């Protein structure tokens, strides 16, 4: 969870890792999410129960205290020797938006760069906070852009939401209200959960008349909020009622990204804007399953048997991608082809510094040639 302080000239982000039990990801299969039913450590720490509430005040105090006690920030180095970085790790985890593509446009040099890394025997994994698609749908997008990527190599926050709910033994007789798009619905269905909401509620309106009372399903045990182009007041009110009035109702966010790349022409309001509406109406903070939380990193490390120090996280966002890698103990590389500019990175008030930065991932090609 991040605490963000803004001034007229800068944004300061202070944060601590969101910790998940080590056993959460031990037995997730490629087509479903299955965890040991006897994992008492999971249920004991984050399990679902009828009085489940997050202690937000305690969490915020911890974050602020950690920021105050922060150590000296070491500035990022401009990547000069791509071969040295490539040879130092086994796996590259790539963010997608702003790194591989922008909107529906492939960023120049990406196919050649991925081919280079594969030729060197590197494992490639693609992790996105965008929850609008399922892993299978993202596989089709990669294919459309001319990239050969296996579904097993793709991890979206839509999948992370379903995986988290199974990891805490969320009751199958409870329902999940979704403020988000099809990707979340598909992954919840694959995991065997019942849901309502999603795009279907996009056209619903509330006619406020004297004495009007809005009903909601009292059997909803979790509200999952992700990016939603069909976001409306009906969804805000329905989700709010579930979270505030249903005992123990969980509040999950797939991500809290401020902006996203719907097109390559400009930045658009991201999933954090939808989550923010529910934070305001419920006075509660969600548990975030996407970057920068450690949930997906723990999952990946366990699934592929990777030592985290042998991973390099490549992304365009400081407060999600780079923090995700740092929270997981990985090497980090910031690319300036997306959200973050060089001036933002080098702002004296920015406390999140990657190990390296470069303009785009295809710099692996030119920097390799320069060092021959």
XYZ file of N, CA and C in Angstrom, residues 89-274:
558
model
N 20.929 -12.836 -14.564
C 19.628 -13.346 -14.126
C 19.166 -14.500 -15.004
N 18.202 -15.262 -14.476
C 17.614 -16.382 -15.221
C 16.307 -15.986 -15.891
N 15.592 -15.042 -15.258
C 14.226 -14.721 -15.679
C 14.023 -13.222 -15.812
N 13.315 -12.827 -16.856
C 12.891 -11.440 -17.009
C 11.370 -11.396 -16.890
N 10.879 -10.572 -15.968
C 9.441 -10.323 -15.852
C 9.164 -8.961 -16.471
N 8.293 -8.936 -17.459
C 7.963 -7.698 -18.153
C 6.550 -7.237 -17.822
N 6.415 -5.972 -17.512
C 5.102 -5.346 -17.546
C 4.711 -5.266 -19.021
N 3.455 -5.048 -19.310
C 3.002 -5.019 -20.706
C 2.740 -3.597 -21.207
N 1.762 -2.906 -20.611
C 1.420 -1.552 -21.046
C 2.597 -0.614 -20.807
N 3.071 0.023 -21.867
C 4.176 0.958 -21.737
C 5.543 0.318 -21.858
N 5.578 -1.011 -21.924
C 6.848 -1.738 -22.057
C 6.847 -2.569 -23.339
N 5.813 -3.370 -23.519
C 5.662 -4.199 -24.721
C 4.805 -3.483 -25.760
N 3.744 -2.849 -25.301
C 2.855 -2.118 -26.207
C 2.304 -0.872 -25.547
N 1.725 -0.021 -26.363
C 0.934 1.117 -25.900
C -0.401 1.027 -26.607
N -1.468 0.829 -25.825
C -2.766 0.619 -26.441
C -2.723 -0.650 -27.265
N -2.966 -0.525 -28.563
C -2.906 -1.674 -29.467
C -1.705 -1.596 -30.397
N -0.727 -0.768 -30.058
C 0.465 -0.596 -30.897
C 1.690 -1.193 -30.207
N 2.389 -2.051 -30.934
C 3.605 -2.664 -30.422
C 4.723 -1.631 -30.384
N 5.491 -1.619 -29.298
C 6.618 -0.702 -29.188
C 7.770 -1.235 -30.035
N 8.427 -0.338 -30.725
C 9.474 -0.696 -31.687
C 10.579 -1.554 -31.052
N 10.965 -2.590 -31.755
C 12.088 -3.423 -31.335
C 11.765 -4.531 -30.351
N 10.515 -4.642 -29.934
C 10.145 -5.644 -28.935
C 10.348 -7.079 -29.443
N 9.869 -7.434 -30.644
C 10.037 -8.828 -31.091
C 11.499 -9.273 -31.113
N 12.374 -8.416 -31.631
C 13.794 -8.756 -31.715
C 14.418 -8.909 -30.325
N 13.978 -8.075 -29.391
C 14.517 -8.138 -28.023
C 14.111 -9.433 -27.334
N 12.843 -9.807 -27.458
C 12.381 -11.046 -26.845
C 13.074 -12.253 -27.466
N 13.290 -12.198 -28.782
C 13.991 -13.282 -29.474
C 15.428 -13.414 -28.961
N 16.087 -12.273 -28.747
C 17.450 -12.282 -28.215
C 17.494 -12.965 -26.850
N 16.582 -12.584 -25.970
C 16.575 -13.134 -24.617
C 16.272 -14.626 -24.624
N 15.345 -15.046 -25.466
C 15.030 -16.470 -25.554
C 16.232 -17.260 -26.094
N 16.947 -16.665 -27.048
C 18.117 -17.343 -27.618
C 19.211 -17.554 -26.577
N 19.197 -16.731 -25.533
C 20.164 -16.864 -24.446
C 19.642 -17.758 -23.324
N 18.490 -18.385 -23.567
C 17.949 -19.322 -22.592
C 17.242 -18.686 -21.420
N 16.824 -17.431 -21.563
C 16.152 -16.742 -20.455
C 14.662 -17.067 -20.437
N 14.131 -17.233 -19.232
C 12.687 -17.412 -19.070
C 12.034 -16.043 -19.117
N 10.946 -15.913 -19.883
C 10.234 -14.643 -19.997
C 8.841 -14.794 -19.405
N 8.458 -13.833 -18.578
C 7.135 -13.821 -17.959
C 6.552 -12.425 -18.148
N 5.266 -12.350 -18.421
C 4.609 -11.076 -18.676
C 3.512 -10.867 -17.632
N 3.657 -9.813 -16.856
C 2.742 -9.531 -15.747
C 2.082 -8.181 -15.967
N 0.763 -8.159 -15.952
C 0.054 -6.903 -16.167
C -0.973 -6.647 -15.070
N -1.098 -5.397 -14.685
C -2.123 -5.003 -13.728
C -3.477 -4.803 -14.388
N -3.511 -4.801 -15.690
C -4.764 -4.599 -16.414
C -5.637 -5.840 -16.253
N -6.804 -5.667 -15.670
C -7.686 -6.802 -15.358
C -8.802 -6.990 -16.371
N -8.791 -6.235 -17.462
C -9.910 -6.295 -18.407
C -9.940 -7.594 -19.199
N -8.794 -8.283 -19.258
C -8.724 -9.526 -20.020
C -8.267 -10.672 -19.125
N -8.622 -11.884 -19.536
C -8.123 -13.087 -18.880
C -6.760 -13.418 -19.483
N -6.086 -14.395 -18.906
C -4.791 -14.797 -19.459
C -4.938 -15.287 -20.899
N -5.984 -16.037 -21.157
C -6.199 -16.548 -22.514
C -6.428 -15.403 -23.492
N -7.196 -14.390 -23.076
C -7.446 -13.237 -23.950
C -6.169 -12.449 -24.199
N -5.311 -12.330 -23.178
C -4.036 -11.653 -23.382
C -3.159 -12.432 -24.353
N -3.258 -13.773 -24.297
C -2.519 -14.591 -25.248
C -2.887 -14.250 -26.676
N -4.176 -14.001 -26.900
C -4.639 -13.632 -28.243
C -4.122 -12.251 -28.639
N -4.008 -11.327 -27.664
C -3.490 -10.003 -27.983
C -2.024 -10.094 -28.396
N -1.244 -10.884 -27.665
C 0.153 -11.076 -28.049
C 0.235 -11.623 -29.474
N -0.623 -12.599 -29.766
C -0.631 -13.217 -31.092
C -0.987 -12.193 -32.163
N -1.971 -11.352 -31.891
C -2.389 -10.322 -32.841
C -1.249 -9.350 -33.148
N -0.420 -9.094 -32.146
C 0.702 -8.174 -32.323
C 1.932 -8.871 -32.903
N 1.778 -10.153 -33.238
C 2.870 -10.879 -33.871
C 3.892 -11.447 -32.908
N 3.534 -11.585 -31.635
C 4.451 -12.102 -30.628
C 4.056 -13.520 -30.235
N 5.027 -14.411 -30.176
C 4.778 -15.790 -29.778
C 4.997 -15.924 -28.274
N 3.893 -15.880 -27.533
C 3.942 -15.963 -26.070
C 2.953 -17.018 -25.614
N 3.418 -17.941 -24.793
C 2.578 -19.005 -24.267
C 1.690 -18.468 -23.150
N 0.482 -18.981 -23.055
C -0.448 -18.548 -21.999
C 0.146 -18.754 -20.611
N 1.001 -19.780 -20.479
C 1.634 -20.068 -19.201
C 2.590 -18.960 -18.767
N 2.981 -18.106 -19.707
C 3.927 -17.038 -19.413
C 3.238 -15.722 -19.064
N 1.904 -15.722 -19.066
C 1.127 -14.492 -18.880
C 0.394 -14.523 -17.538
N 0.509 -13.423 -16.794
C -0.182 -13.312 -15.510
C -0.804 -11.925 -15.387
N -2.126 -11.908 -15.316
C -2.870 -10.652 -15.211
C -3.467 -10.537 -13.812
N -3.774 -9.305 -13.408
C -4.347 -9.101 -12.073
C -5.740 -9.703 -11.955
N -6.412 -9.942 -13.092
C -7.705 -10.636 -13.061
C -7.518 -12.049 -12.520
N -6.467 -12.718 -12.970
C -6.140 -14.055 -12.476
C -5.719 -13.998 -11.008
N -4.956 -12.970 -10.651
C -4.486 -12.835 -9.266
C -5.647 -12.722 -8.293
N -6.722 -12.039 -8.700
C -7.889 -11.897 -7.824
C -8.504 -13.261 -7.521
N -8.677 -14.076 -8.570
C -9.244 -15.412 -8.378
C -8.303 -16.285 -7.549
N -6.998 -16.174 -7.829
C -6.012 -16.974 -7.093
C -6.005 -16.617 -5.620
N -6.099 -15.330 -5.325
C -6.098 -14.916 -3.913
C -7.320 -15.459 -3.181
N -8.488 -15.365 -3.806
C -9.705 -15.838 -3.152
C -9.632 -17.338 -2.865
N -9.052 -18.106 -3.787
C -8.908 -19.533 -3.506
C -7.872 -19.771 -2.425
N -6.858 -18.933 -2.375
C -5.802 -19.134 -1.383
C -6.295 -18.974 0.053
N -7.365 -18.225 0.239
C -7.904 -18.036 1.595
C -9.151 -18.881 1.834
N -9.367 -19.853 0.920
C -10.541 -20.730 1.052
C -11.843 -19.931 1.113
N -11.965 -18.969 0.226
C -13.196 -18.181 0.171
C -14.364 -19.138 -0.093
N -15.424 -19.066 0.703
C -16.529 -20.036 0.599
C -17.186 -20.037 -0.778
N -17.358 -21.235 -1.337
C -17.968 -21.358 -2.662
C -19.467 -21.046 -2.643
N -20.064 -21.015 -1.435
C -21.481 -20.673 -1.375
C -21.704 -19.170 -1.241
N -20.603 -18.416 -1.175
C -20.690 -16.955 -1.160
C -20.510 -16.409 -2.576
N -21.036 -15.218 -2.825
C -20.932 -14.591 -4.142
C -19.902 -13.458 -4.125
N -19.488 -13.082 -5.316
C -18.519 -11.996 -5.479
C -19.138 -10.935 -6.376
N -19.165 -9.707 -5.890
C -19.660 -8.613 -6.729
C -18.468 -7.996 -7.443
N -18.579 -7.888 -8.765
C -17.463 -7.415 -9.583
C -17.743 -6.038 -10.151
N -16.845 -5.112 -9.856
C -16.803 -3.825 -10.548
C -15.570 -3.919 -11.438
N -15.790 -4.251 -12.687
C -14.692 -4.512 -13.589
C -15.213 -5.119 -14.876
N -14.305 -5.665 -15.660
C -14.693 -6.155 -16.977
C -14.558 -7.665 -17.105
N -14.669 -8.133 -18.329
C -14.815 -9.558 -18.596
C -13.671 -10.417 -18.064
N -12.444 -9.882 -18.067
C -11.306 -10.674 -17.625
C -11.478 -11.222 -16.228
N -12.000 -10.405 -15.319
C -12.214 -10.842 -13.940
C -13.280 -11.935 -13.894
N -14.356 -11.746 -14.646
C -15.438 -12.729 -14.644
C -14.952 -14.089 -15.134
N -14.160 -14.085 -16.191
C -13.664 -15.346 -16.753
C -12.788 -16.081 -15.747
N -11.872 -15.363 -15.104
C -10.969 -16.011 -14.159
C -11.713 -16.503 -12.914
N -12.718 -15.759 -12.450
C -13.518 -16.211 -11.307
C -14.286 -17.477 -11.661
N -14.831 -17.514 -12.864
C -15.585 -18.694 -13.299
C -14.665 -19.913 -13.413
N -13.471 -19.725 -13.961
C -12.519 -20.829 -14.068
C -12.125 -21.364 -12.695
N -12.128 -20.478 -11.703
C -11.773 -20.879 -10.335
C -12.969 -21.453 -9.574
N -14.150 -21.446 -10.186
C -15.316 -22.061 -9.569
C -16.127 -21.165 -8.661
N -15.986 -19.841 -8.816
C -16.722 -18.912 -7.963
C -17.978 -18.389 -8.648
N -18.971 -18.040 -7.826
C -20.192 -17.404 -8.316
C -20.032 -15.891 -8.210
N -20.493 -15.190 -9.217
C -20.318 -13.739 -9.225
C -21.546 -13.042 -9.788
N -21.614 -11.756 -9.585
C -22.619 -10.904 -10.201
C -21.973 -9.553 -10.471
N -22.652 -8.729 -11.249
C -22.089 -7.427 -11.589
C -21.313 -7.478 -12.883
N -20.219 -6.731 -12.957
C -19.427 -6.666 -14.181
C -20.101 -5.808 -15.233
N -19.773 -6.017 -16.515
C -20.333 -5.196 -17.599
C -21.859 -5.182 -17.629
N -22.479 -6.258 -17.140
C -23.944 -6.356 -17.143
C -24.597 -5.209 -16.376
N -23.915 -4.702 -15.353
C -24.478 -3.611 -14.556
C -24.131 -2.238 -15.126
N -23.434 -2.223 -16.256
C -23.003 -0.950 -16.836
C -24.133 -0.063 -17.303
N -25.246 -0.661 -17.673
C -26.373 0.132 -18.161
C -27.433 0.412 -17.115
N -27.210 -0.035 -15.891
C -28.211 0.146 -14.844
C -28.135 1.553 -14.244
N -29.291 2.100 -13.960
C -29.356 3.447 -13.391
C -30.206 3.443 -12.133
N -29.962 4.415 -11.309
C -30.738 4.587 -10.082
C -31.623 5.819 -10.218
N -32.910 5.626 -10.054
C -33.840 6.751 -10.076
C -34.125 7.148 -8.632
N -33.537 8.229 -8.211
C -33.681 8.665 -6.824
C -35.037 9.347 -6.616
N -35.917 8.642 -5.924
C -37.236 9.166 -5.595
C -37.371 9.205 -4.076
N -38.262 9.993 -3.557
C -38.445 10.045 -2.099
C -38.692 8.647 -1.521
N -37.915 8.287 -0.515
C -38.099 7.003 0.142
C -37.488 5.817 -0.589
N -36.751 6.062 -1.683
C -36.187 4.945 -2.449
C -35.147 4.193 -1.621
N -35.237 2.871 -1.641
C -34.311 2.011 -0.903
C -33.722 0.999 -1.872
N -32.397 0.966 -1.991
C -31.740 0.064 -2.936
C -31.428 -1.274 -2.271
N -31.938 -2.339 -2.843
C -31.674 -3.681 -2.330
C -30.304 -4.150 -2.814
N -29.688 -5.070 -2.040
C -28.459 -5.711 -2.491
C -28.428 -7.136 -1.973
N -27.617 -7.980 -2.599
C -27.538 -9.393 -2.235
C -26.717 -9.542 -0.955
N -27.371 -10.017 0.096
C -26.700 -10.157 1.384
C -25.737 -11.337 1.423
N -25.715 -12.150 0.349
C -24.816 -13.296 0.301
C -23.502 -12.970 -0.418
N -23.303 -11.714 -0.763
C -22.032 -11.305 -1.357
C -20.980 -11.250 -0.251
N -19.893 -12.013 -0.430
C -18.838 -12.056 0.579
C -17.568 -11.339 0.172
N -17.532 -10.822 -1.064
C -16.356 -10.086 -1.533
C -16.749 -9.161 -2.674
N -16.130 -8.013 -2.695
C -16.281 -7.076 -3.810
C -14.906 -6.923 -4.438
N -14.808 -7.212 -5.731
C -13.549 -7.089 -6.466
C -13.666 -5.911 -7.422
N -12.724 -4.969 -7.304
C -12.764 -3.764 -8.133
C -11.536 -3.706 -9.032
N -11.771 -3.545 -10.318
C -10.705 -3.392 -11.295
C -11.050 -2.290 -12.277
N -10.237 -2.140 -13.302
C -10.519 -1.127 -14.320
C -11.864 -1.434 -14.977
N -12.685 -0.408 -15.171
C -14.054 -0.612 -15.638
C -14.505 0.555 -16.512
N -14.590 0.310 -17.812
C -15.061 1.365 -18.733
C -16.567 1.551 -18.665
N -17.248 0.690 -17.903
C -18.704 0.795 -17.740
C -19.054 1.209 -16.316
N -18.122 1.867 -15.688
C -18.274 2.303 -14.302
C -19.416 3.310 -14.191
N -20.257 3.173 -13.145
C -21.374 4.104 -12.958
C -21.767 4.183 -11.483
N -22.734 5.021 -11.192
C -23.136 5.235 -9.804
C -23.823 4.006 -9.222
N -24.532 3.252 -10.070
C -25.186 2.031 -9.596
C -24.150 1.087 -8.986
N -23.048 0.904 -9.691
C -22.006 -0.012 -9.208
C -21.374 0.492 -7.913
N -21.140 1.794 -7.847
C -20.561 2.364 -6.632
C -21.462 2.093 -5.436
N -22.755 2.354 -5.598
C -23.679 2.168 -4.497
C -23.841 0.698 -4.132
N -23.909 -0.180 -5.143
C -24.096 -1.604 -4.867
C -22.875 -2.161 -4.138
N -21.694 -1.824 -4.636
C -20.481 -2.287 -3.981
C -20.344 -1.740 -2.576
N -20.723 -0.487 -2.404
C -20.662 0.148 -1.092
C -21.569 -0.556 -0.090
N -22.788 -0.879 -0.511
C -23.733 -1.566 0.369
C -23.193 -2.933 0.789
N -22.602 -3.667 -0.158
C -22.061 -4.993 0.160
C -20.933 -4.887 1.177
N -20.006 -3.967 0.944
C -18.844 -3.831 1.823
C -19.243 -3.338 3.211
N -20.159 -2.384 3.260
C -20.507 -1.774 4.538
C -21.527 -2.576 5.335
N -22.409 -3.315 4.650
C -23.523 -3.948 5.357
C -23.442 -5.469 5.454
N -22.674 -6.119 4.574
C -22.560 -7.576 4.659
C -21.416 -7.946 5.610
N -21.702 -8.648 6.689
C -20.658 -8.984 7.664
C -19.474 -9.698 7.024
N -18.272 -9.165 7.274
C -17.059 -9.805 6.796
C -16.782 -9.675 5.317
N -17.532 -8.839 4.608
C -17.338 -8.718 3.162
C -15.938 -8.173 2.851
N -15.207 -8.878 1.992
C -13.872 -8.459 1.599
C -13.929 -7.367 0.537
N -12.920 -6.524 0.530
C -12.788 -5.464 -0.459
C -11.430 -5.664 -1.133
N -11.452 -6.169 -2.373
C -10.226 -6.452 -3.107
C -10.090 -5.529 -4.313
N -8.867 -5.097 -4.577
C -8.566 -4.309 -5.765
C -7.585 -5.091 -6.625
N -7.846 -5.159 -7.927
C -6.875 -5.824 -8.803
C -5.620 -4.974 -8.912
N -5.778 -3.663 -8.881
C -4.641 -2.744 -8.918
C -5.145 -1.343 -8.579
N -4.187 -0.433 -8.341
C -4.558 0.950 -8.034
C -3.786 1.913 -8.931
N -3.534 1.490 -10.176
C -2.822 2.327 -11.133
C -3.612 3.609 -11.394
N -2.920 4.735 -11.317
C -3.581 6.028 -11.539
C -3.992 6.203 -12.993
N -3.122 5.771 -13.913
C -3.414 5.929 -15.341
C -3.122 4.638 -16.071
N -3.644 4.533 -17.306
C -3.406 3.373 -18.152
C -3.296 3.827 -19.596
N -2.880 2.903 -20.482
C -2.729 3.232 -21.900
C -3.830 2.547 -22.704
N -4.975 3.208 -22.832
C -6.044 2.664 -23.667
C -5.722 2.869 -25.134
N -5.031 3.930 -25.429
C -4.550 4.209 -26.778
C -3.104 4.678 -26.648
N -2.415 4.763 -27.786
C -1.035 5.232 -27.752
C -0.939 6.752 -27.856
N -2.110 7.431 -27.863
C -2.119 8.881 -28.054
C -1.995 9.657 -26.744
N -2.498 9.068 -25.640
C -2.469 9.773 -24.361
C -2.710 8.791 -23.224
N -2.543 9.271 -22.004
C -2.836 8.457 -20.831
C -4.298 8.631 -20.444
N -4.861 7.563 -19.874
C -6.264 7.566 -19.471
C -6.368 7.175 -17.998
N -7.442 7.625 -17.358
C -7.655 7.293 -15.942
C -7.644 5.784 -15.753
N -6.871 5.306 -14.781
C -6.698 3.870 -14.577
C -7.606 3.275 -13.527
N -7.344 2.017 -13.189
C -8.181 1.295 -12.231
C -8.201 1.920 -10.854
N -7.156 2.678 -10.524
C -7.126 3.334 -9.224
C -8.251 4.327 -9.031
N -8.757 4.875 -10.131
C -9.862 5.842 -10.020
C -11.155 5.147 -9.611
N -11.367 3.923 -10.104
C -12.556 3.163 -9.705
C -12.436 2.700 -8.249
